[in-house]
CSV table of C-alpha atoms in Angstrom, one decimal:
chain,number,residue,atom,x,y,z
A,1,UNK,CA,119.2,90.5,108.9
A,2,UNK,CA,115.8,92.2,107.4
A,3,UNK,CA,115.4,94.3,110.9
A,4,UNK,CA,117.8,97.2,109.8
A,5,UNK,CA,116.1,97.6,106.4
A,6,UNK,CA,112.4,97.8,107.9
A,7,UNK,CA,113.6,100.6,110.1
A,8,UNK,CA,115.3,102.4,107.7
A,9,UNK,CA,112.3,102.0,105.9
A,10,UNK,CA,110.1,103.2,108.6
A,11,UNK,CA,112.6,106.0,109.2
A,12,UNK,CA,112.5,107.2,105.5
A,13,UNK,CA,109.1,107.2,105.0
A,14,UNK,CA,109.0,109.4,108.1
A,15,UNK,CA,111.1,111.6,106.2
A,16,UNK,CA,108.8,111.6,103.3
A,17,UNK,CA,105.7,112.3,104.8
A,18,UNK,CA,107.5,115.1,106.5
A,19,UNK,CA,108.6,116.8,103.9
A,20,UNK,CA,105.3,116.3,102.3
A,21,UNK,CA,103.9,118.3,105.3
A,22,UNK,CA,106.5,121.0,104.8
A,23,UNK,CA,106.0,121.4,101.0
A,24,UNK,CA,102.6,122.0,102.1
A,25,UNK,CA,102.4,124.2,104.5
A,26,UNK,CA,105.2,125.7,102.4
A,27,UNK,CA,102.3,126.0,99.5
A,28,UNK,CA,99.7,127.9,101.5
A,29,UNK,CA,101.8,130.3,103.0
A,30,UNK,CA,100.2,133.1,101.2
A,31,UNK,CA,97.0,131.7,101.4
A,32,UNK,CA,94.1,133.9,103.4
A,33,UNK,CA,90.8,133.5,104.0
A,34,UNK,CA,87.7,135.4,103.0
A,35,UNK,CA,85.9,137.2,106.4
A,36,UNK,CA,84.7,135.2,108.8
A,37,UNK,CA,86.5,131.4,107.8
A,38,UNK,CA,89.4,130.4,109.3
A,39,UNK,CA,92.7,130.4,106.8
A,40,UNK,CA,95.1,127.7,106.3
A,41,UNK,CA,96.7,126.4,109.9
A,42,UNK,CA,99.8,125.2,109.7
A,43,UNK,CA,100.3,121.3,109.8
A,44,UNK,CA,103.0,119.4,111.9
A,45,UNK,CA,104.1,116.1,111.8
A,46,UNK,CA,104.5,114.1,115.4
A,47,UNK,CA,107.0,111.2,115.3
A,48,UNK,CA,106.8,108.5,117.5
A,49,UNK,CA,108.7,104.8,117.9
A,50,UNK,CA,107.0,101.8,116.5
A,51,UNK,CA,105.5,99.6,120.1
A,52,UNK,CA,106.5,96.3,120.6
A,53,UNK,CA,103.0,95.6,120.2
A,54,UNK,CA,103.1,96.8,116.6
A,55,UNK,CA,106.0,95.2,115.9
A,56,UNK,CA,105.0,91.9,117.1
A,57,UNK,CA,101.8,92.2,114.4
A,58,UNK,CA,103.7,94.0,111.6
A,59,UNK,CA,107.4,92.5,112.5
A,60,UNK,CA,108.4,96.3,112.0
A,61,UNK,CA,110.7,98.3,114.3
A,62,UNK,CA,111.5,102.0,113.4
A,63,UNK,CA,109.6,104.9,113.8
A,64,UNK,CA,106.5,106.0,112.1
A,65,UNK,CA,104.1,109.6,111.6
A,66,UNK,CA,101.2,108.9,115.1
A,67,UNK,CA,100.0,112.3,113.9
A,68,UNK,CA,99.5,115.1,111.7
A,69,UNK,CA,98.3,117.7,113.2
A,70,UNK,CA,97.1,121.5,112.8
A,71,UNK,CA,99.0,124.5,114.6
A,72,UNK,CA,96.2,126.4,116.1
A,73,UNK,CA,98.6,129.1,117.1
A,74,UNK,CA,97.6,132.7,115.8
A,75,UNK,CA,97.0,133.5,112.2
A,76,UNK,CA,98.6,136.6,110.4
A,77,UNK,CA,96.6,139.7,110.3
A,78,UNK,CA,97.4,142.4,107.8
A,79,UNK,CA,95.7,145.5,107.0
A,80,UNK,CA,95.1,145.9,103.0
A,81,UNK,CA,91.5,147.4,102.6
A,82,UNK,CA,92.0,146.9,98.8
A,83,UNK,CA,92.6,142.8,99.3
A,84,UNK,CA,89.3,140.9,98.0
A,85,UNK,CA,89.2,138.9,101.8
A,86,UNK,CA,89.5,141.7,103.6
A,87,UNK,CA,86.7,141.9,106.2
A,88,UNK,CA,85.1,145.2,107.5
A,89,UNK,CA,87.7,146.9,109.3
A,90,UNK,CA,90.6,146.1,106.1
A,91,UNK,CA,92.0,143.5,107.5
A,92,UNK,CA,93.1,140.3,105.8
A,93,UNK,CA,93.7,137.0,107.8
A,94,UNK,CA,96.4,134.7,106.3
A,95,UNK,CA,97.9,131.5,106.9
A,96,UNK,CA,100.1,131.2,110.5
A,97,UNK,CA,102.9,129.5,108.4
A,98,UNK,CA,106.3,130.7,109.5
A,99,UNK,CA,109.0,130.5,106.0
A,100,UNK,CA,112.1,130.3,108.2
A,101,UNK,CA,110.8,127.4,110.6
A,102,UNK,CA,109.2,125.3,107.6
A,103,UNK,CA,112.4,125.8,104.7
A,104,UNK,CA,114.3,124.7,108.5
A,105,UNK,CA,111.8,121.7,109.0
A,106,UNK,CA,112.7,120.6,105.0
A,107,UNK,CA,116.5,120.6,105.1
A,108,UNK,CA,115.8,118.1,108.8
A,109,UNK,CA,113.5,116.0,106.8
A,110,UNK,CA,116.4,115.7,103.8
A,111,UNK,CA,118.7,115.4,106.4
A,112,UNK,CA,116.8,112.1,107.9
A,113,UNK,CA,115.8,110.7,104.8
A,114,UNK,CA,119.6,110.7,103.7
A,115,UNK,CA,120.8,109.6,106.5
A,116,UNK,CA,118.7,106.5,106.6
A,117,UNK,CA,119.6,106.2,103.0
A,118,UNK,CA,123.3,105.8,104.1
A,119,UNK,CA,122.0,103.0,106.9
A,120,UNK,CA,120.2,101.2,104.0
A,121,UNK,CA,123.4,101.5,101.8
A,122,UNK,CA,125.8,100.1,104.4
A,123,UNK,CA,123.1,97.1,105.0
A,124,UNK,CA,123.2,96.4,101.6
A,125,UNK,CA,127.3,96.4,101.9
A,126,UNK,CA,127.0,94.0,105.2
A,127,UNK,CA,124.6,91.4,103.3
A,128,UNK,CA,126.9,91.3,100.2
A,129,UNK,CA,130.0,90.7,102.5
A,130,UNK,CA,127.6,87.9,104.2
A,131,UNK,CA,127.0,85.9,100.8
A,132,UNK,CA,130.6,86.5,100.2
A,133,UNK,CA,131.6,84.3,103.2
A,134,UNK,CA,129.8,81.5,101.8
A,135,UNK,CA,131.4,81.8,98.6
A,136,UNK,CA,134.6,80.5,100.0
């Protein structure tokens, strides 16, 4: 009876934490580095199923965030001479964030996190009907 609401609850703080990592990235997308240090790298979230194993110590099934990682793909280089990081040549590195890809990785995360909302609502409805039966 409990099993759908700890998945849904694994699943929506899945959600969360990937939103979180969104809104992040999101934040530093302007971000650059002074000469010489590496800017901000992108982070992304890796989802994977809860083991049996896990769920025979925690009793949880669902999925849950095995990584967060950084995107070592290139970073943005722009030539502004006049910018306060750039480095000899005028060139300012900035964060490899990509605007379209994270505001599309926020509207997937709202997208799971409702829809496990939804599961957790008709749970609810299911264990109301169950306590009604006895009622009779």
């Amino acid at each position: 009876m409990f099993e759908g609401i700890n998945t849904s609850g694994s699943a929506l703080n899945a959600a969360k934490q990937w939103m979180e990592v969104s809104s992040n990235n999101i934040a530093n997308a302007d971000s650059s580095a002074a000469p010489g240090e590496t800017p901000f790298l992108r982070k992304r979230v890796v989802l994977s199923e809860i083991t049996p194993f896990e769920t025979a110590l925690t009793g949880t099934k669902g999925v849950k965030v095995s990584e967060i990682s950084a995107d070592t793909g290139s970073v943005k280089r722009v030539y502004d001479p006049t910018h306060p990081n750039a480095n000899e040549a005028g060139y300012v590195n900035y964060a490899n964030v990509d605007m379209t890809a994270e505001m599309t990785n926020l509207m997937v995360g709202q997208k799971m996190y409702a829809a496990n909302t939804s599961a957790l609502q008709a749970n609810e409805k299911m264990m109301e009907k169950d306590l009604e039966i006895g009622k009779v």
